[in-house]
Tab-separated table of C-alpha atoms in Angstrom:
chain	number	residue	atom	x	y	z
A	52	MET	CA	133.142	285.796	54.075
A	53	THR	CA	129.449	285.101	54.595
A	54	ASP	CA	129.189	281.943	52.507
A	55	ARG	CA	131.868	280.123	54.500
A	56	ALA	CA	131.816	279.274	58.176
A	57	PRO	CA	134.385	281.459	59.933
A	58	LYS	CA	137.312	279.384	61.168
A	59	ILE	CA	138.910	281.545	63.855
A	60	ARG	CA	137.570	280.992	67.376
A	61	LEU	CA	138.383	283.498	70.095
A	62	PHE	CA	137.709	283.431	73.822
A	63	VAL	CA	136.553	286.786	75.219
A	64	GLU	CA	135.713	287.877	78.757
A	65	ALA	CA	132.709	290.118	78.004
A	66	GLU	CA	129.045	289.135	78.083
A	67	LEU	CA	127.687	288.131	74.698
A	68	SER	CA	124.247	288.970	73.324
A	69	GLN	CA	122.684	290.094	70.050
A	70	GLY	CA	124.301	293.281	68.726
A	71	THR	CA	126.758	293.709	71.597
A	72	GLY	CA	129.880	295.656	70.635
A	73	LEU	CA	133.121	294.191	72.007
A	74	PRO	CA	136.286	296.266	72.213
A	75	LEU	CA	139.281	293.986	71.645
A	76	GLU	CA	142.309	293.800	73.881
A	77	ARG	CA	145.619	294.760	72.356
A	78	ASP	CA	146.926	291.191	71.926
A	79	GLN	CA	143.608	290.073	70.446
A	80	ALA	CA	143.658	292.948	67.944
A	81	ASN	CA	147.256	292.107	67.076
A	82	TYR	CA	146.348	288.454	66.515
A	83	LEU	CA	143.292	289.170	64.365
A	84	PHE	CA	144.544	292.084	62.283
A	85	ASN	CA	148.305	291.629	62.070
A	86	VAL	CA	148.757	287.851	62.336
A	87	MET	CA	145.523	286.618	60.728
A	88	ARG	CA	145.093	289.664	58.429
A	89	LEU	CA	141.395	290.159	59.151
A	90	SER	CA	139.756	293.497	58.370
A	91	VAL	CA	136.394	295.246	58.725
A	92	GLY	CA	133.648	292.859	57.604
A	93	SER	CA	135.581	289.673	58.512
A	94	GLU	CA	133.770	287.190	60.703
A	95	ILE	CA	135.004	285.003	63.532
A	96	LEU	CA	133.453	282.830	66.230
A	97	ILE	CA	133.626	283.977	69.839
A	98	PHE	CA	132.690	282.433	73.188
A	99	ASN	CA	133.118	283.385	76.830
A	100	GLY	CA	132.424	280.071	78.549
A	101	ARG	CA	128.965	281.235	79.697
A	102	ASP	CA	126.855	282.505	76.761
A	103	GLY	CA	127.458	279.866	74.074
A	104	GLU	CA	129.225	280.560	70.772
A	105	TRP	CA	128.503	283.589	68.578
A	106	ARG	CA	129.298	284.683	65.067
A	107	ALA	CA	130.883	288.113	65.329
A	108	GLU	CA	131.847	290.671	62.713
A	109	VAL	CA	134.803	293.020	62.764
A	110	VAL	CA	133.318	296.526	62.719
A	111	GLU	CA	136.468	298.477	63.551
A	112	ALA	CA	140.062	297.407	62.962
A	113	ASN	CA	143.428	298.985	63.417
A	114	LYS	CA	146.769	297.612	64.501
A	115	ARG	CA	146.283	297.980	68.227
A	116	ARG	CA	142.532	298.227	68.687
A	117	GLY	CA	139.346	296.960	67.180
A	118	VAL	CA	135.686	296.256	67.848
A	119	LEU	CA	133.622	293.146	67.157
A	120	ALA	CA	129.825	293.076	66.913
A	121	CYS	CA	127.901	289.964	68.047
A	122	ARG	CA	125.683	288.904	65.129
A	123	GLU	CA	124.078	285.569	65.930
A	124	GLN	CA	124.387	282.723	68.412
A	125	THR	CA	125.831	279.687	66.611
A	126	ARG	CA	125.805	277.268	69.560
A	127	ALA	CA	124.040	277.225	72.901
A	128	GLN	CA	126.070	277.092	76.093
A	129	SER	CA	126.654	273.588	77.436
A	130	LEU	CA	128.506	272.097	80.373
A	131	PRO	CA	130.685	268.970	80.355
A	132	PRO	CA	129.872	266.197	82.847
A	133	ASP	CA	130.673	266.994	86.481
A	134	VAL	CA	134.138	265.468	86.820
A	135	TRP	CA	137.096	267.329	88.332
A	136	LEU	CA	140.743	266.510	87.686
A	137	LEU	CA	143.104	266.758	90.668
A	138	PHE	CA	146.711	266.217	89.623
A	139	ALA	CA	150.225	266.712	90.976
A	140	PRO	CA	152.157	269.093	88.699
A	141	ILE	CA	155.270	267.673	87.047
A	142	LYS	CA	157.692	269.258	84.576
A	143	LYS	CA	156.327	272.363	82.886
A	144	ALA	CA	155.643	270.974	79.400
A	145	ARG	CA	153.879	267.913	80.808
A	146	THR	CA	151.856	269.998	83.279
A	147	ASP	CA	150.724	272.270	80.427
A	148	PHE	CA	149.827	269.147	78.504
A	149	ILE	CA	147.694	267.747	81.345
A	150	VAL	CA	145.685	270.980	81.534
A	151	GLU	CA	145.219	271.104	77.749
A	152	LYS	CA	144.055	267.482	77.654
A	153	ALA	CA	141.722	267.859	80.653
A	154	ALA	CA	140.031	270.791	78.890
A	155	GLU	CA	139.740	268.814	75.637
A	156	LEU	CA	138.399	265.729	77.392
A	157	GLY	CA	135.680	267.688	79.178
A	158	ALA	CA	136.792	268.105	82.796
A	159	ARG	CA	134.565	270.547	84.704
A	160	GLU	CA	137.303	271.853	87.022
A	161	ILE	CA	141.101	271.433	87.138
A	162	HIS	CA	142.955	271.436	90.467
A	163	PRO	CA	146.753	271.237	90.786
A	164	VAL	CA	147.669	269.618	94.127
A	165	MET	CA	151.085	269.558	95.770
A	166	THR	CA	152.064	266.183	97.249
A	167	ARG	CA	154.989	264.927	99.277
A	168	TYR	CA	156.902	263.720	96.215
A	169	THR	CA	155.828	266.568	93.908
A	170	ASN	CA	158.896	267.814	92.104
A	171	ALA	CA	157.507	270.503	89.846
A	172	ASP	CA	158.623	273.679	88.208
A	173	ARG	CA	156.833	276.722	89.590
A	174	VAL	CA	153.113	276.454	88.875
A	175	ARG	CA	151.596	279.598	87.344
A	176	GLN	CA	147.819	279.433	87.577
A	177	ASP	CA	147.360	282.175	84.954
A	178	LYS	CA	149.483	280.309	82.407
A	179	LEU	CA	147.643	277.047	83.037
A	180	GLN	CA	144.298	278.834	82.658
A	181	ALA	CA	145.512	280.217	79.326
A	182	HIS	CA	146.235	276.647	78.175
A	183	ALA	CA	142.692	275.598	79.067
A	184	ILE	CA	141.323	278.569	77.092
A	185	GLU	CA	143.490	277.752	74.079
A	186	ALA	CA	142.342	274.127	74.158
A	187	ALA	CA	138.706	275.283	74.062
A	188	GLU	CA	139.471	277.697	71.206
A	189	GLN	CA	141.204	274.968	69.192
A	190	CYS	CA	138.775	272.147	69.843
A	191	GLY	CA	135.480	273.936	69.346
A	192	GLY	CA	134.538	273.983	73.032
A	193	VAL	CA	132.124	276.532	74.509
A	194	PHE	CA	133.149	275.756	78.096
A	195	VAL	CA	136.499	276.493	79.762
A	196	PRO	CA	137.263	274.579	82.960
A	197	PRO	CA	138.556	276.850	85.714
A	198	VAL	CA	142.082	276.020	86.900
A	199	SER	CA	142.546	276.642	90.617
A	200	GLU	CA	145.660	277.903	92.382
A	201	PRO	CA	147.811	274.956	93.558
A	202	GLN	CA	146.853	273.650	96.998
A	203	LYS	CA	148.378	271.075	99.309
A	204	LEU	CA	146.940	267.584	98.931
A	205	THR	CA	145.583	267.610	102.502
A	206	GLU	CA	143.749	270.885	101.844
A	207	ALA	CA	142.436	269.718	98.480
A	208	LEU	CA	141.054	266.545	100.062
A	209	SER	CA	139.456	268.481	102.936
A	210	ALA	CA	137.841	270.825	100.420
A	211	LEU	CA	136.477	267.926	98.339
A	212	PRO	CA	132.804	267.462	99.331
A	213	LEU	CA	132.074	263.923	100.488
A	214	ASP	CA	129.221	263.557	98.023
A	215	ARG	CA	131.817	263.767	95.245
A	216	ALA	CA	133.165	260.294	94.458
A	217	LEU	CA	136.948	260.059	94.016
A	218	MET	CA	138.684	257.823	91.469
A	219	PHE	CA	142.138	257.307	92.968
A	220	CYS	CA	144.818	256.313	90.459
A	221	ASP	CA	148.060	255.081	92.003
A	222	GLU	CA	150.396	253.017	89.849
A	223	ARG	CA	151.994	251.390	92.862
A	224	MET	CA	149.033	249.775	94.537
A	225	GLU	CA	146.890	246.717	94.199
A	226	ALA	CA	143.389	247.611	93.063
A	227	ALA	CA	140.728	246.553	90.607
A	228	THR	CA	140.903	247.776	87.012
A	229	ALA	CA	139.369	251.178	86.273
A	230	ARG	CA	136.992	249.512	83.835
A	231	ASP	CA	135.537	247.116	86.402
A	232	VAL	CA	135.351	249.752	89.146
A	233	LEU	CA	133.642	252.367	86.943
A	234	ARG	CA	131.161	249.893	85.490
A	235	SER	CA	129.640	249.274	88.895
A	236	ALA	CA	130.205	252.774	90.328
A	237	PRO	CA	127.404	255.297	90.803
A	238	PRO	CA	126.941	258.205	88.378
A	239	GLY	CA	126.902	261.779	89.705
A	240	LYS	CA	129.680	264.066	90.855
A	241	TRP	CA	133.208	262.719	90.531
A	242	ALA	CA	136.843	263.711	90.866
A	243	ILE	CA	139.931	261.928	89.500
A	244	LEU	CA	143.222	262.069	91.436
A	245	ILE	CA	146.536	261.487	89.636
A	246	GLY	CA	149.810	261.392	91.574
A	247	PRO	CA	153.271	262.683	90.697
A	248	GLU	CA	155.927	260.597	88.911
A	249	GLY	CA	157.171	259.240	92.256
A	250	GLY	CA	153.698	258.192	93.380
A	251	PHE	CA	152.087	259.079	96.692
A	252	SER	CA	153.836	258.624	100.040
A	253	PRO	CA	152.500	255.721	102.138
A	254	GLU	CA	150.841	258.242	104.519
A	255	GLU	CA	149.197	260.085	101.630
A	256	ALA	CA	147.989	256.854	100.021
A	257	GLU	CA	146.495	255.749	103.354
A	258	MET	CA	144.766	259.107	103.846
A	259	ILE	CA	143.258	258.970	100.365
A	260	ARG	CA	142.173	255.326	100.550
A	261	THR	CA	140.395	255.822	103.861
A	262	ARG	CA	138.375	258.792	102.568
A	263	ALA	CA	134.701	257.865	102.187
A	264	ASN	CA	133.322	257.577	98.645
A	265	THR	CA	136.774	256.774	97.212
A	266	TYR	CA	137.458	254.216	94.478
A	267	PRO	CA	141.075	253.043	94.034
A	268	VAL	CA	141.772	251.827	90.506
A	269	THR	CA	144.659	250.602	88.393
A	270	LEU	CA	145.329	251.703	84.829
A	271	GLY	CA	146.723	248.508	83.367
A	272	PRO	CA	149.862	246.430	83.892
A	273	ARG	CA	152.391	248.978	82.583
A	274	ILE	CA	153.626	251.989	84.541
A	275	LEU	CA	152.206	255.149	82.969
A	276	ARG	CA	153.670	258.619	83.182
A	277	ALA	CA	151.457	261.059	85.080
A	278	ASP	CA	150.337	262.865	81.929
A	279	THR	CA	149.357	259.598	80.252
A	280	ALA	CA	147.506	258.475	83.375
A	281	ALA	CA	145.484	261.724	83.426
A	282	VAL	CA	144.339	261.275	79.815
A	283	ALA	CA	143.630	257.556	80.286
A	284	ALA	CA	141.625	258.097	83.487
A	285	LEU	CA	139.508	260.906	82.005
A	286	THR	CA	138.902	258.794	78.876
A	287	LEU	CA	137.707	255.797	80.885
A	288	TRP	CA	135.529	257.965	83.127
A	289	GLN	CA	133.931	259.813	80.180
A	290	SER	CA	133.278	256.601	78.281
A	291	THR	CA	131.702	254.865	81.274
A	292	LEU	CA	129.993	257.514	83.420
A	293	GLY	CA	130.350	260.658	81.298
A	294	ASP	CA	128.980	261.895	78.005
A	295	TRP	CA	130.887	259.492	75.738
A	296	ALA	CA	128.577	256.757	76.930
A	297	GLU	CA	125.444	258.317	75.464
B	121	MET	CA	174.610	249.197	95.753
B	122	THR	CA	173.512	245.579	96.184
B	123	ASP	CA	170.873	246.125	98.856
B	124	ARG	CA	168.899	248.584	96.719
B	125	ALA	CA	167.231	247.890	93.405
B	126	PRO	CA	169.158	249.738	90.709
B	127	LYS	CA	167.096	252.605	89.279
B	128	ILE	CA	168.715	253.289	85.918
B	129	ARG	CA	167.238	251.340	83.011
B	130	LEU	CA	169.098	251.196	79.720
B	131	PHE	CA	168.107	249.778	76.344
B	132	VAL	CA	170.908	247.896	74.592
B	133	GLU	CA	171.052	246.203	71.202
B	134	ALA	CA	173.137	243.147	72.148
B	135	GLU	CA	171.843	239.723	73.140
B	136	LEU	CA	171.548	239.239	76.876
B	137	SER	CA	172.367	236.087	78.790
B	138	GLN	CA	174.099	235.098	82.025
B	139	GLY	CA	177.622	236.501	82.233
B	140	THR	CA	177.581	238.223	78.837
B	141	GLY	CA	179.965	241.151	78.622
B	142	LEU	CA	178.517	244.210	76.879
B	143	PRO	CA	180.765	246.940	75.487
B	144	LEU	CA	178.955	250.293	75.829
B	145	GLU	CA	178.513	252.774	73.032
B	146	ARG	CA	180.097	256.157	73.508
B	147	ASP	CA	176.872	258.025	74.376
B	148	GLN	CA	175.829	255.278	76.797
B	149	ALA	CA	179.227	255.443	78.539
B	150	ASN	CA	178.927	259.220	78.715
B	151	TYR	CA	175.448	258.979	80.222
B	152	LEU	CA	176.360	256.347	82.815
B	153	PHE	CA	179.794	257.582	83.894
B	154	ASN	CA	179.740	261.350	83.321
B	155	VAL	CA	176.071	262.254	83.760
B	156	MET	CA	174.959	259.620	86.297
B	157	ARG	CA	178.411	259.252	87.909
B	158	LEU	CA	178.393	255.450	87.998
B	159	SER	CA	181.658	253.574	88.409
B	160	VAL	CA	182.973	249.995	88.481
B	161	GLY	CA	180.691	247.902	90.700
B	162	SER	CA	177.565	250.020	90.059
B	163	GLU	CA	174.458	248.173	88.931
B	164	ILE	CA	171.786	249.079	86.403
B	165	LEU	CA	168.927	247.320	84.667
B	166	ILE	CA	169.203	246.579	80.960
B	167	PHE	CA	166.848	245.192	78.323
B	168	ASN	CA	166.942	244.726	74.570
B	169	GLY	CA	163.268	244.156	73.815
B	170	ARG	CA	163.821	240.400	73.265
B	171	ASP	CA	165.527	238.800	76.287
B	172	GLY	CA	163.676	240.315	79.252
B	173	GLU	CA	165.268	242.616	81.835
B	174	TRP	CA	168.668	241.936	83.433
B	175	ARG	CA	170.632	243.288	86.355
B	176	ALA	CA	174.023	244.289	85.009
B	177	GLU	CA	177.192	245.405	86.736
B	178	VAL	CA	179.713	247.922	85.495
B	179	VAL	CA	183.002	246.006	85.140
B	180	GLU	CA	184.980	248.607	83.213
B	181	ALA	CA	184.392	252.377	83.162
B	182	ASN	CA	186.104	255.316	81.624
B	183	LYS	CA	184.809	258.515	80.095
B	184	ARG	CA	184.252	257.223	76.606
B	185	ARG	CA	184.054	253.463	76.989
B	186	GLY	CA	182.906	250.856	79.426
B	187	VAL	CA	181.724	247.274	79.789
B	188	LEU	CA	178.696	245.838	81.583
B	189	ALA	CA	178.338	242.237	82.711
B	190	CYS	CA	174.901	240.583	82.741
B	191	ARG	CA	174.366	239.177	86.254
B	192	GLU	CA	170.810	237.922	86.562
B	193	GLN	CA	167.496	238.116	84.738
B	194	THR	CA	165.096	240.293	86.764
B	195	ARG	CA	162.069	240.003	84.466
B	196	ALA	CA	161.085	237.617	81.716
B	197	GLN	CA	160.386	238.928	78.235
B	198	SER	CA	156.723	239.711	77.571
B	199	LEU	CA	154.742	241.110	74.669
B	200	PRO	CA	151.926	243.663	74.822
B	201	PRO	CA	148.588	242.745	73.224
B	202	ASP	CA	148.566	242.642	69.436
B	203	VAL	CA	147.332	246.148	68.615
B	204	TRP	CA	149.044	248.428	66.094
B	205	LEU	CA	148.748	252.200	66.005
B	206	LEU	CA	148.500	253.823	62.558
B	207	PHE	CA	148.559	257.609	62.809
B	208	ALA	CA	149.044	260.651	60.594
B	209	PRO	CA	152.050	262.661	61.807
B	210	ILE	CA	151.352	266.225	62.935
B	211	LYS	CA	153.685	268.869	64.376
B	212	LYS	CA	156.959	267.475	65.661
B	213	ALA	CA	156.367	267.713	69.422
B	214	ARG	CA	152.914	266.141	69.144
B	215	THR	CA	154.172	263.381	66.839
B	216	ASP	CA	156.928	262.572	69.344
B	217	PHE	CA	154.282	262.533	72.043
B	218	ILE	CA	152.057	260.081	70.134
B	219	VAL	CA	154.963	257.643	69.759
B	220	GLU	CA	155.932	257.968	73.437
B	221	LYS	CA	152.346	257.365	74.557
B	222	ALA	CA	151.801	254.432	72.180
B	223	ALA	CA	154.888	252.743	73.637
B	224	GLU	CA	153.714	253.420	77.206
B	225	LEU	CA	150.197	252.191	76.496
B	226	GLY	CA	151.398	248.914	75.039
B	227	ALA	CA	151.071	249.181	71.253
B	228	ARG	CA	152.780	246.265	69.458
B	229	GLU	CA	153.752	248.257	66.350
B	230	ILE	CA	153.667	251.957	65.425
B	231	HIS	CA	153.057	253.053	61.823
B	232	PRO	CA	153.151	256.693	60.661
B	233	VAL	CA	150.879	257.104	57.619
B	234	MET	CA	150.742	260.075	55.259
B	235	THR	CA	147.219	261.181	54.330
B	236	ARG	CA	145.777	263.776	51.953
B	237	TYR	CA	145.534	266.448	54.660
B	238	THR	CA	148.712	265.482	56.532
B	239	ASN	CA	150.642	268.652	57.225
B	240	ALA	CA	153.620	267.391	59.161
B	241	ASP	CA	157.177	268.366	59.820
B	242	ARG	CA	159.639	265.918	58.281
B	243	VAL	CA	159.217	262.510	59.906
B	244	ARG	CA	162.480	260.922	61.050
B	245	GLN	CA	161.922	257.227	61.754
B	246	ASP	CA	165.155	256.950	63.780
B	247	LYS	CA	164.135	259.812	66.082
B	248	LEU	CA	160.657	258.341	66.599
B	249	GLN	CA	162.182	254.935	67.373
B	250	ALA	CA	164.408	256.625	69.965
B	251	HIS	CA	161.295	258.069	71.643
B	252	ALA	CA	159.743	254.602	71.846
B	253	ILE	CA	162.956	253.262	73.421
B	254	GLU	CA	163.076	256.114	75.933
B	255	ALA	CA	159.447	255.500	76.894
B	256	ALA	CA	160.254	251.835	77.596
B	257	GLU	CA	163.339	252.830	79.626
B	258	GLN	CA	161.321	255.318	81.699
B	259	CYS	CA	158.214	253.225	82.232
B	260	GLY	CA	159.761	249.880	83.109
B	261	GLY	CA	158.860	248.199	79.827
B	262	VAL	CA	160.751	245.194	78.462
B	263	PHE	CA	159.244	245.548	74.989
B	264	VAL	CA	159.880	248.332	72.464
B	265	PRO	CA	157.342	248.679	69.644
B	266	PRO	CA	159.017	249.010	66.224
B	267	VAL	CA	158.249	252.304	64.467
B	268	SER	CA	158.027	251.887	60.693
B	269	GLU	CA	159.103	254.358	58.025
B	270	PRO	CA	156.179	256.614	57.000
B	271	GLN	CA	154.024	255.134	54.237
B	272	LYS	CA	151.132	256.490	52.219
B	273	LEU	CA	147.716	255.674	53.636
B	274	THR	CA	146.784	253.616	50.579
B	275	GLU	CA	149.937	251.514	50.947
B	276	ALA	CA	149.466	251.118	54.691
B	277	LEU	CA	145.901	249.896	54.176
B	278	SER	CA	146.953	247.474	51.430
B	279	ALA	CA	149.647	246.107	53.715
B	280	LEU	CA	147.218	245.628	56.611
B	281	PRO	CA	146.183	241.946	56.609
B	282	LEU	CA	142.431	241.509	56.440
B	283	ASP	CA	142.402	239.310	59.524
B	284	ARG	CA	143.485	242.378	61.522
B	285	ALA	CA	140.435	244.342	62.667
B	286	LEU	CA	140.664	248.125	62.232
B	287	MET	CA	139.270	250.664	64.710
B	288	PHE	CA	138.728	253.768	62.580
B	289	CYS	CA	138.606	257.027	64.536
B	290	ASP	CA	137.353	260.020	62.567
B	291	GLU	CA	136.065	263.018	64.480
B	292	ARG	CA	133.934	264.162	61.577
B	293	MET	CA	131.708	261.185	61.026
B	294	GLU	CA	128.631	259.605	62.478
B	295	ALA	CA	129.439	256.338	64.202
B	296	ALA	CA	128.745	254.435	67.397
B	297	THR	CA	130.793	255.176	70.505
B	298	ALA	CA	134.109	253.365	70.862
B	299	ARG	CA	132.843	251.800	74.092
B	300	ASP	CA	129.794	250.206	72.481
B	301	VAL	CA	131.685	249.080	69.391
B	302	LEU	CA	134.571	247.520	71.333
B	303	ARG	CA	132.294	245.761	73.804
B	304	SER	CA	130.760	243.669	71.050
B	305	ALA	CA	133.866	243.434	68.855
B	306	PRO	CA	135.934	240.252	68.522
B	307	PRO	CA	139.274	239.903	70.332
B	308	GLY	CA	142.394	239.083	68.343
B	309	LYS	CA	144.611	241.185	66.113
B	310	TRP	CA	143.706	244.875	65.855
B	311	ALA	CA	144.932	248.172	64.485
B	312	ILE	CA	143.811	251.688	65.431
B	313	LEU	CA	143.791	254.443	62.791
B	314	ILE	CA	143.959	258.116	63.835
B	315	GLY	CA	143.726	260.895	61.248
B	316	PRO	CA	145.497	264.249	60.991
B	317	GLU	CA	144.123	267.498	62.473
B	318	GLY	CA	142.133	268.187	59.300
B	319	GLY	CA	140.552	264.723	59.273
B	320	PHE	CA	140.481	262.356	56.319
B	321	SER	CA	139.405	263.420	52.831
B	322	PRO	CA	135.981	262.085	51.756
B	323	GLU	CA	137.705	259.635	49.372
B	324	GLU	CA	140.016	258.382	52.114
B	325	ALA	CA	137.164	258.001	54.600
B	326	GLU	CA	135.175	256.012	52.029
B	327	MET	CA	138.148	253.763	51.250
B	328	ILE	CA	138.696	253.047	54.948
B	329	ARG	CA	135.029	252.480	55.785
B	330	THR	CA	134.576	250.003	52.960
B	331	ARG	CA	137.557	247.891	54.039
B	332	ALA	CA	136.413	244.551	55.458
B	333	ASN	CA	136.841	243.996	59.211
B	334	THR	CA	136.720	247.759	59.917
B	335	TYR	CA	134.946	249.359	62.889
B	336	PRO	CA	134.242	253.125	62.689
B	337	VAL	CA	133.969	254.712	66.154
B	338	THR	CA	133.543	258.129	67.740
B	339	LEU	CA	135.516	259.349	70.726
B	340	GLY	CA	132.890	261.441	72.450
B	341	PRO	CA	131.057	264.678	71.652
B	342	ARG	CA	134.062	267.030	71.761
B	343	ILE	CA	136.628	267.383	68.976
B	344	LEU	CA	139.927	265.901	70.151
B	345	ARG	CA	143.349	266.787	68.887
B	346	ALA	CA	145.057	263.912	67.082
B	347	ASP	CA	147.448	263.219	69.972
B	348	THR	CA	144.596	263.074	72.474
B	349	ALA	CA	142.601	260.798	70.185
B	350	ALA	CA	145.549	258.380	69.938
B	351	VAL	CA	145.853	258.082	73.729
B	352	ALA	CA	142.082	257.831	74.223
B	353	ALA	CA	141.666	255.150	71.547
B	354	LEU	CA	144.541	253.011	72.858
B	355	THR	CA	143.184	253.374	76.410
B	356	LEU	CA	139.700	252.220	75.409
B	357	TRP	CA	141.071	249.339	73.348
B	358	GLN	CA	143.404	248.137	76.131
B	359	SER	CA	140.672	248.366	78.763
B	360	THR	CA	138.147	246.458	76.638
B	361	LEU	CA	140.054	243.981	74.456
B	362	GLY	CA	143.623	244.329	75.723
B	363	ASP	CA	145.467	243.505	78.921
B	364	TRP	CA	143.845	246.161	81.148
B	365	ALA	CA	140.718	244.061	81.102
B	366	GLU	CA	142.269	241.084	82.864
């Protein structure tokens, strides 16, 4: 196993440093030893979102338990640019998708917000967090954006510091294109707000537009579903103000 | 029903013009009369991808059959910008998603291509075309991009006219950012090529890169899944060379 880069990447909670021994949780042991057929001496990559990525070796393996040993740091920890995604949950599969894509596209924090026209299945923060972790495992990330518990839109806006610029995407309004707005917008801390399928209520739209440091934008001439709008907005932000521009 | 805009949008195959009577297919009649509970006098919006959008009235309704009459054109026909999406199919749900998103984001044609590392479920052209139609129905489109039968990559490249520029997205290569490349690239006819999860083989990558009128690009520092890359690439193209830039 030592002449090939290990392919499996696993998120763990524990602190990682040279030589650390990591007892595996039952579902992790099941995945590694029963599903993936690893055994003592096998190597995988592990990360915890804080200490970079490490090559780890299986030093104990049975069906329900196991221990990994941290051998060597393979990547330093890094943070994505400081952009948050605030979005109104929609149907379950599309909500899961938004969280997965936000993690892939390098959002720093993910915040589900409940709006007047939100018509969502029950939002389980723990399940959404698991999707963000899986996206990082799959896509080689060393950072996992935290997913907050759902909050009301009014509370989310109150909690949003005024030094954080807000890119406000509403399909139903007149605004400049995201490209033109972002090109002349300041760098720094940002958040992106995506509404539900029915859009924002007139009162909500007014409240958002009158917030200081807020930039209304349109995402083209076609109506986009909320999940598409989230990916498009993060893409445009990353390629203009984020780390795709470098 | 006449004082409110009808909400249901239905794709039909027939030609549309003032007064035309349209017999409904069995599944359309079932949807309108059994699922949506419409009856004689109800109005919907219809489009066929060629003749714009029309307000139509139900003039005959029973459980398995029905007839609509075309009353008035509500939107003229329009075409999205001339960009094609060529993509390697992946797992079924993500392939469906790519087609849905390409239709929403205004691709003119959609071409599944089979590559060396393509590991896809069976690709059903008729099912993919149905996803493109549904996306247009849901998102207010009057155009439906045709989805071609899957072809081999070599055949797809041979069939791609040389006056059509190609944006080549490969996560594994060194290239300039999509933003910088597209900013200085010529407008006109384009295609976007997205690889499978395992990337292109070295021989495939070489064949693509040496094609004339081809622009290799990267989509940021993180590895993106193929479905994310398709949405991100179409977004950047539309916002730079397409109709989001206007």
